[in-house]
Structures are given as structure tokens and as C-alpha cells.
Amino acid sequence: GYADDAEMIGQNMHDLMHHTNVDGTPCSREDCRIQNALEKGEHLHSDDEFFWRRDGSGIPVEFWCHPVLKNGQIVGGVISFIDITERMDASAERRRLERYLFDARKMEALGQLAGGVAHDFNNLLSPIILITEILLDDLELSEADAGHLGDVLAAAKRAQKLVHQILSYSRPEENEKRPMSLSDVMYDAIGLMRPSLPRTVSLKPTVEADVPPILGDFDEIHQVVMNLLKNAALAMGESVGTLDVSLRKIVVDEPRRFGGGRLARGTYVVLSVADTGCGMDEATRERIFEPFFSTRKGTDGAGLGLAIVERIVSGHGGLLNVSSRPEQGTTIEAVFLACDNKKEPVEKIEA
């Protein structure tokens, strides 16, 4: 990134291009592996560090370091390196595909099991729900009896919902995708979610101007937004906090990484859901899209919400990016390719 070698001559190379570690922490000269190797006259090879450009952006590199000797004295060093961004992306894609294959096999087995029991299970749940509702409506019950029946009804509906979630994840169907306004979906989901939020949580929707439509299935995208909102709300609980939901347009001029994938050139719409809740450590963040993984106890979650989110977003050719730190909240971004809506009308919500 340097236009003139005069900007580099006479400067310490460590301070120019190796001043920061991969995790963003400062790398001092005393801790620099290259400096230490050269001082000891040792050769060094590494493929797990970053070098930094003039504009402050970093690149993953594989490098080789060799000391230069003159009359038995170390007078300098030669460091040759290559940009391994594509290799890193390929490795990440391979891990993603391996995880996808593992999940697909697990879901195939689960789908066979769920398909066999779902019909009979729903047949058992339906009369429980129906009769309980009739009793609650038609009988003059004491407050205690009504509470007990209410618990029965709530448990039966949770069981029914879990069956539907399992079937939805394990037997995804390819639905027709049409041009649609993501802002319509967002505001509809917010309208459904807002009444259930604690008064301590402030929900703030933001839509930037000129956000283009995307190509998608309305019901599936609606499920994505609802699941992200529910997760964010549960992360904040009864604490005072803010739930920010936003839409923005981004234009990618050069291919770049986003979450676990790579965005090609084009125009995209980014849905962002940010909370000020409990946040996650790195180990938890790595597992949040696993089916049935949940950090919540009891009936707060079955661990399918974010797994369904990932399946739907991936099925729409989109990507997810998650940033979170313990006690500092979580931000989940879903990016979708914008579509040309000149040939087809944008799908709207019926009033």
C-alpha cells in the first residue's frame, strides 16, 4: 500500500507491518517472533500471523524469515511472504461444509424419527388442547383450577410447537421466492413482538433510505426476524436495555469476508438485530447455530431458533455474522442479495 519507497526506507519494519497481533492486541518488538529470530540468527516459518498494510487493514500471511550474515555477524534479514486469504477462506468453507454435512446427516436421522412419531403425537396433543380450551371457556372454575388447566394448555402448545420446529428444520421445503420488502417483514415482526417485551426493554427500529427489495419467501424471512428478536429479548430478560433492529444497504465493490463466508460484488441488504443483554463468550458463540444447543434452562428455548435462522438465511443465499462479548450484548447481522424488482412487484404485507 505504500506509493513511495521513501515512506519505508529508514523505518523499523516491525512498526510498519507487524505491529499488531491477529486478535488486535499490540505486538511489541520484544514479543515479535521475527525480531527475536533475527537477533538469534535463526530461521523462522509461520502461517498463523497477520501483516498490516499502510491503510491499517490486515492480511493473513505465510512467511519465511532468514537472517543475513556478513563476516559472521547478523546485519539484517530477508522476510518473504504470501497472502493466504484465499487459503483461509477455502479452509473456512471446508469446515463449514463439513459441519453442514454433519448436521445434514443428523437431521436426516432426526427427520426419519420425527416423521414417524409426529402424526401420532399431534393426534394425542390435539384433543388435550381442544378439551382444555373447552373446559377453560365453559366451566366456572376456581382461580387455582383455572391456573392448573392453563399450565396443561401451555405445556401442550409448547410440545406442539416443538414438533413443528423439528419438522421444519429436518424437512426443509424449497419455497418459491419473490421480490419482497424486508422492511415490511421487519415492522410486522416488531408489531407482534413488542407487546411481549418487558417495559425495561426499549425497541428501536431503523430503516435507511433506498433499501432495495430482496428475493425471498415472506414466511421464512418473517421467521428469521421473529427468532432473532426473541433471542435478543431473552438475552436481556428483565434488565434495562435496548433492542436495536435496523436495515441498511451496502455495496460491495471488491469481494470481502462476511461472517463465515465471502460476499461477491453486488448490492446487499443487511438486517441487524443488536441487544444490550448478557452477551456470549467465544466458545458459546461458536455453537449457537447447532441444532438443540441452548444456554437457557427449563422451557425458555429448545435450541432450534438460531439453527432455523441459519438454514433459512443460507437457503436464500445469504450470510450471517455474529459479534458478542460477555456482558456487552450481541449483534447478529443477516445479509441478503438485493434483487432487481423491475419485472415483478415487490411482495407486500396485506393490511
Coordinates of C-alpha atoms in Angstrom, one line a residue:
G1 CA 0.0 0.0 0.0
Y2 CA 2.9 2.3 0.0
A3 CA 3.2 4.5 -3.1
D4 CA 6.8 5.6 -2.5
D5 CA 9.7 3.6 -1.0
A6 CA 10.8 6.8 0.7
E7 CA 7.9 6.2 3.2
M8 CA 9.6 3.0 4.3
I9 CA 13.3 3.5 4.0
G10 CA 14.9 4.1 7.4
Q11 CA 11.8 2.9 9.2
N12 CA 11.6 -0.1 11.5
M13 CA 9.8 -2.8 9.6
H14 CA 8.1 -4.2 12.7
D15 CA 6.5 -0.9 13.4
L16 CA 5.3 -0.6 9.8
M17 CA 3.8 -4.0 9.1
H18 CA 3.9 -6.3 12.2
H19 CA 2.8 -4.0 15.0
T20 CA -0.5 -5.9 15.9
N21 CA -1.4 -9.5 16.7
V22 CA -4.1 -11.4 14.9
D23 CA -6.6 -10.7 17.8
G24 CA -6.0 -7.0 17.5
T25 CA -3.7 -6.6 20.6
P26 CA -0.5 -4.7 20.2
C27 CA 2.6 -6.7 19.3
S28 CA 5.8 -5.1 20.8
R29 CA 9.2 -5.5 19.3
E30 CA 10.2 -7.6 22.3
D31 CA 7.4 -10.1 21.6
C32 CA 7.9 -10.1 17.8
R33 CA 8.9 -13.6 16.7
I34 CA 10.7 -12.2 13.6
Q35 CA 12.8 -9.7 15.6
N36 CA 13.7 -12.5 18.1
A37 CA 14.6 -15.0 15.3
L38 CA 16.9 -12.4 13.6
E39 CA 18.6 -11.5 16.8
K40 CA 19.4 -15.2 17.4
G41 CA 20.4 -15.9 13.8
E42 CA 17.6 -18.4 13.5
H43 CA 15.3 -19.2 10.5
L44 CA 11.6 -18.9 11.1
H45 CA 8.5 -20.1 9.2
S46 CA 4.9 -19.3 10.2
D47 CA 1.4 -19.3 8.6
D48 CA -0.7 -18.0 11.6
E49 CA 0.1 -14.3 11.7
F50 CA -1.1 -11.0 10.0
F51 CA 0.9 -8.3 8.3
W52 CA -0.6 -4.9 8.1
R53 CA -1.0 -2.5 5.1
R54 CA -0.4 1.2 5.1
D55 CA -4.2 1.8 5.4
G56 CA -4.4 -0.2 8.6
S57 CA -6.0 -3.3 7.0
G58 CA -4.5 -6.7 7.8
I59 CA -3.8 -9.7 5.6
P60 CA -3.2 -13.3 6.8
V61 CA 0.2 -14.4 5.6
E62 CA 2.6 -17.3 5.4
F63 CA 6.1 -16.0 5.8
W64 CA 9.7 -17.2 5.9
C65 CA 12.4 -15.3 7.8
H66 CA 16.2 -15.8 7.1
P67 CA 19.0 -13.9 8.8
V68 CA 21.6 -12.2 6.6
L69 CA 25.2 -12.7 7.8
K70 CA 28.3 -10.7 6.9
N71 CA 31.7 -11.8 8.3
G72 CA 29.8 -13.9 10.8
Q73 CA 27.8 -11.0 12.1
I74 CA 24.0 -10.6 11.7
V75 CA 23.4 -7.5 9.6
G76 CA 19.8 -7.9 8.6
G77 CA 17.2 -10.3 7.4
V78 CA 15.1 -11.4 4.5
I79 CA 11.4 -11.9 5.1
S80 CA 9.4 -13.3 2.2
F81 CA 5.6 -13.8 2.5
I82 CA 2.5 -14.6 0.6
D83 CA -1.1 -13.5 1.1
I84 CA -3.1 -16.6 2.2
T85 CA -6.6 -15.0 2.3
E86 CA -7.9 -17.4 -0.3
R87 CA -6.4 -20.4 1.5
M88 CA -8.0 -19.3 4.8
D89 CA -11.4 -18.8 3.1
A90 CA -11.1 -22.2 1.5
S91 CA -10.3 -23.7 4.9
A92 CA -13.3 -21.9 6.5
E93 CA -15.5 -23.1 3.6
R94 CA -14.3 -26.7 4.1
R95 CA -15.1 -26.5 7.8
R96 CA -18.5 -25.1 7.0
L97 CA -19.3 -27.8 4.5
E98 CA -18.1 -30.5 7.0
R99 CA -20.3 -29.0 9.7
Y100 CA -23.2 -28.8 7.2
L101 CA -22.7 -32.5 6.2
F102 CA -22.7 -33.5 9.8
D103 CA -25.8 -31.5 10.6
A104 CA -27.5 -32.8 7.4
R105 CA -26.9 -36.4 8.5
K106 CA -28.0 -35.7 12.0
M107 CA -31.1 -34.0 10.7
E108 CA -31.8 -36.8 8.2
A109 CA -31.9 -39.3 11.1
L110 CA -34.0 -37.0 13.2
G111 CA -36.3 -36.4 10.3
Q112 CA -37.0 -40.1 9.9
L113 CA -37.7 -40.4 13.6
A114 CA -39.8 -37.2 13.8
G115 CA -41.8 -38.2 10.7
G116 CA -42.7 -41.5 12.3
V117 CA -44.0 -40.0 15.6
A118 CA -45.2 -36.5 14.6
H119 CA -48.6 -37.6 13.3
D120 CA -49.4 -39.8 16.3
F121 CA -48.0 -37.3 18.7
N122 CA -50.1 -34.5 17.2
N123 CA -53.2 -36.7 17.4
L124 CA -52.5 -37.0 21.1
L125 CA -51.9 -33.4 21.6
S126 CA -54.9 -32.1 19.6
P127 CA -57.6 -33.4 22.0
I128 CA -55.6 -32.3 25.0
I129 CA -55.5 -28.8 23.7
L130 CA -59.1 -28.8 22.5
I131 CA -60.7 -30.2 25.6
T132 CA -58.6 -28.0 27.9
E133 CA -59.7 -24.9 26.0
I134 CA -63.4 -26.0 26.2
L135 CA -63.0 -26.5 30.0
L136 CA -61.5 -23.1 30.4
D137 CA -64.2 -21.5 28.3
D138 CA -67.3 -23.4 29.5
L139 CA -66.7 -24.2 33.2
E140 CA -66.8 -21.9 36.2
L141 CA -63.5 -22.7 37.7
S142 CA -61.7 -21.6 40.7
E143 CA -58.6 -19.5 40.2
A144 CA -56.4 -22.4 41.2
D145 CA -58.2 -24.9 38.9
A146 CA -58.0 -22.4 36.0
G147 CA -54.3 -22.0 36.7
H148 CA -53.7 -25.7 36.6
L149 CA -55.6 -26.1 33.3
G150 CA -53.7 -23.1 31.9
D151 CA -50.5 -24.9 32.7
V152 CA -51.7 -28.0 30.9
L153 CA -52.7 -26.0 27.9
A154 CA -49.4 -24.1 27.8
A155 CA -47.3 -27.3 28.1
A156 CA -49.3 -29.0 25.3
K157 CA -48.9 -26.0 23.0
R158 CA -45.1 -25.9 23.7
A159 CA -44.9 -29.6 22.8
Q160 CA -46.9 -29.0 19.6
K161 CA -44.6 -26.1 18.7
L162 CA -41.5 -28.2 19.3
V163 CA -42.8 -30.9 16.9
H164 CA -43.4 -28.3 14.2
Q165 CA -39.9 -26.8 14.7
I166 CA -38.3 -30.2 14.4
L167 CA -40.2 -31.0 11.2
S168 CA -39.4 -27.5 9.8
Y169 CA -35.7 -28.0 10.4
S170 CA -35.3 -31.6 9.5
R171 CA -37.5 -31.5 6.4
P172 CA -37.0 -28.1 4.8
E173 CA -39.0 -27.4 1.7
E174 CA -37.9 -25.3 -1.3
N175 CA -40.5 -22.5 -1.4
E176 CA -41.0 -20.0 -4.2
K177 CA -39.0 -16.8 -3.7
R178 CA -40.3 -13.5 -4.9
P179 CA -39.2 -9.8 -4.7
M180 CA -40.2 -8.5 -1.3
S181 CA -39.6 -5.6 1.0
L182 CA -37.6 -6.6 4.0
S183 CA -38.7 -3.6 5.9
D184 CA -42.4 -4.8 5.7
V185 CA -41.3 -8.1 7.3
M186 CA -39.3 -6.3 10.0
Y187 CA -42.1 -4.0 11.0
D188 CA -44.7 -6.8 11.0
A189 CA -42.5 -8.9 13.3
I190 CA -41.8 -6.0 15.6
G191 CA -45.5 -5.4 15.9
L192 CA -46.0 -8.9 17.0
M193 CA -43.0 -8.9 19.3
R194 CA -43.4 -5.5 21.0
P195 CA -46.4 -6.4 23.3
S196 CA -44.4 -9.3 24.9
L197 CA -41.3 -7.2 25.7
P198 CA -40.7 -6.1 29.3
R199 CA -41.2 -2.4 29.9
T200 CA -37.5 -2.2 30.7
V201 CA -36.6 -3.0 27.1
S202 CA -36.6 -0.2 24.5
L203 CA -37.1 -1.4 20.9
K204 CA -35.7 0.9 18.3
P205 CA -36.3 0.1 14.6
T206 CA -34.2 2.0 11.9
V207 CA -34.5 1.7 8.1
E208 CA -32.1 3.6 6.0
A209 CA -33.4 5.3 2.8
D210 CA -33.3 3.4 -0.5
V211 CA -33.1 -0.1 0.9
P212 CA -33.8 -2.3 -2.1
P213 CA -36.0 -5.4 -2.1
I214 CA -34.6 -8.9 -1.8
L215 CA -35.7 -12.2 -3.4
G216 CA -37.2 -14.3 -0.7
D217 CA -40.0 -16.3 0.9
F218 CA -42.0 -14.0 3.1
D219 CA -43.0 -16.5 5.8
E220 CA -39.4 -17.8 6.1
I221 CA -37.9 -14.4 6.4
H222 CA -40.5 -13.5 8.9
Q223 CA -39.5 -16.5 10.9
V224 CA -35.9 -15.3 10.8
V225 CA -36.7 -11.9 12.1
M226 CA -39.0 -13.3 14.9
N227 CA -36.4 -15.8 16.1
L228 CA -33.7 -13.1 16.2
L229 CA -36.0 -10.7 18.1
K230 CA -37.0 -13.5 20.6
N231 CA -33.4 -14.4 21.2
A232 CA -32.4 -10.8 21.8
A233 CA -35.3 -10.3 24.2
L234 CA -34.5 -13.4 26.2
A235 CA -30.8 -12.3 26.4
M236 CA -31.9 -9.1 28.1
G237 CA -34.6 -10.6 30.3
E238 CA -36.0 -8.1 32.8
S239 CA -32.9 -5.9 32.7
V240 CA -33.0 -2.3 31.4
G241 CA -31.7 -2.4 27.8
T242 CA -32.1 -1.5 24.2
L243 CA -33.0 -3.7 21.3
D244 CA -31.9 -2.1 18.0
V245 CA -33.3 -3.5 14.7
S246 CA -32.1 -1.9 11.5
L247 CA -31.9 -2.3 7.8
R248 CA -29.3 -0.8 5.6
K249 CA -27.9 -1.2 2.0
I250 CA -24.3 -2.0 1.3
V251 CA -22.5 -2.0 -2.0
V252 CA -19.6 -4.4 -2.3
D253 CA -17.1 -3.3 -4.9
E254 CA -14.5 -5.9 -4.2
P255 CA -15.1 -9.4 -2.7
R256 CA -14.8 -9.5 1.0
R257 CA -15.4 -11.7 4.0
F258 CA -18.6 -11.6 6.0
G259 CA -19.1 -13.9 8.9
G260 CA -18.3 -17.4 7.8
G261 CA -18.4 -16.7 4.1
R262 CA -17.5 -14.2 1.4
L263 CA -19.6 -11.6 -0.3
A264 CA -19.2 -11.2 -4.1
R265 CA -19.5 -7.9 -5.8
G266 CA -23.0 -6.5 -5.7
T267 CA -25.7 -4.7 -3.7
Y268 CA -26.9 -6.3 -0.4
V269 CA -29.4 -5.6 2.3
V270 CA -28.2 -6.1 5.9
L271 CA -30.7 -6.9 8.7
S272 CA -29.1 -6.2 12.1
V273 CA -30.5 -7.2 15.5
A274 CA -28.5 -5.8 18.4
D275 CA -29.2 -6.2 22.1
T276 CA -27.6 -5.0 25.3
G277 CA -28.0 -8.3 27.0
C278 CA -25.7 -10.8 28.7
G279 CA -23.6 -11.5 25.6
M280 CA -21.6 -14.6 24.9
D281 CA -18.1 -15.9 25.2
E282 CA -16.2 -17.3 22.2
A283 CA -17.0 -21.0 23.0
T284 CA -20.7 -20.3 23.2
R285 CA -20.7 -18.1 20.0
E286 CA -19.1 -21.0 18.1
R287 CA -22.1 -23.3 18.9
I288 CA -25.1 -21.1 18.7
F289 CA -26.2 -22.4 15.3
E290 CA -26.0 -26.0 16.4
P291 CA -29.4 -27.7 16.4
F292 CA -30.7 -28.2 20.0
F293 CA -27.8 -26.2 21.6
S294 CA -29.1 -23.8 24.2
T295 CA -27.7 -21.9 27.1
R296 CA -31.2 -21.5 28.6
K297 CA -32.7 -23.7 31.3
G298 CA -36.2 -25.0 31.5
T299 CA -38.7 -24.1 28.8
D300 CA -37.1 -20.9 27.6
G301 CA -35.7 -22.4 24.5
A302 CA -35.4 -25.7 22.6
G303 CA -32.2 -24.7 20.8
L304 CA -33.8 -24.7 17.3
G305 CA -34.4 -20.9 16.8
L306 CA -30.9 -19.9 15.5
A307 CA -30.4 -23.3 13.7
I308 CA -33.6 -22.5 11.7
V309 CA -32.3 -18.9 11.1
E310 CA -29.1 -20.2 9.7
R311 CA -30.9 -22.7 7.4
I312 CA -33.3 -20.1 6.1
V313 CA -30.6 -17.5 5.5
S314 CA -28.3 -20.0 3.8
G315 CA -31.2 -21.2 1.7
H316 CA -31.7 -17.6 0.5
G317 CA -28.0 -17.4 -0.5
G318 CA -27.3 -15.1 2.5
L319 CA -24.7 -15.0 5.2
L320 CA -24.8 -14.4 9.0
N321 CA -22.3 -12.5 11.1
V322 CA -22.3 -12.6 14.9
S323 CA -20.4 -10.3 17.3
S324 CA -20.7 -10.7 21.0
R325 CA -18.9 -10.3 24.3
P326 CA -19.9 -11.3 27.8
E327 CA -22.0 -8.6 29.5
Q328 CA -21.7 -6.3 26.4
G329 CA -24.5 -7.6 24.3
T330 CA -24.8 -9.4 21.0
T331 CA -25.3 -8.2 17.4
I332 CA -26.4 -10.6 14.7
E333 CA -26.4 -9.5 11.1
A334 CA -28.1 -11.3 8.2
V335 CA -27.1 -10.2 4.7
F336 CA -29.2 -10.8 1.6
L337 CA -28.5 -10.1 -2.1
A338 CA -30.7 -7.3 -3.4
C339 CA -32.8 -8.0 -6.4
D340 CA -34.0 -6.2 -9.5
N341 CA -37.7 -5.6 -8.9
K342 CA -38.5 -4.1 -12.3
K343 CA -40.1 -7.2 -13.7
E344 CA -42.0 -8.3 -10.6
P345 CA -43.9 -6.3 -8.0
V346 CA -42.5 -6.2 -4.5
E347 CA -44.3 -8.5 -2.2
K348 CA -46.2 -6.5 0.5
I349 CA -48.0 -7.4 3.7
E350 CA -51.7 -7.4 3.4
A351 CA -53.2 -4.8 5.7

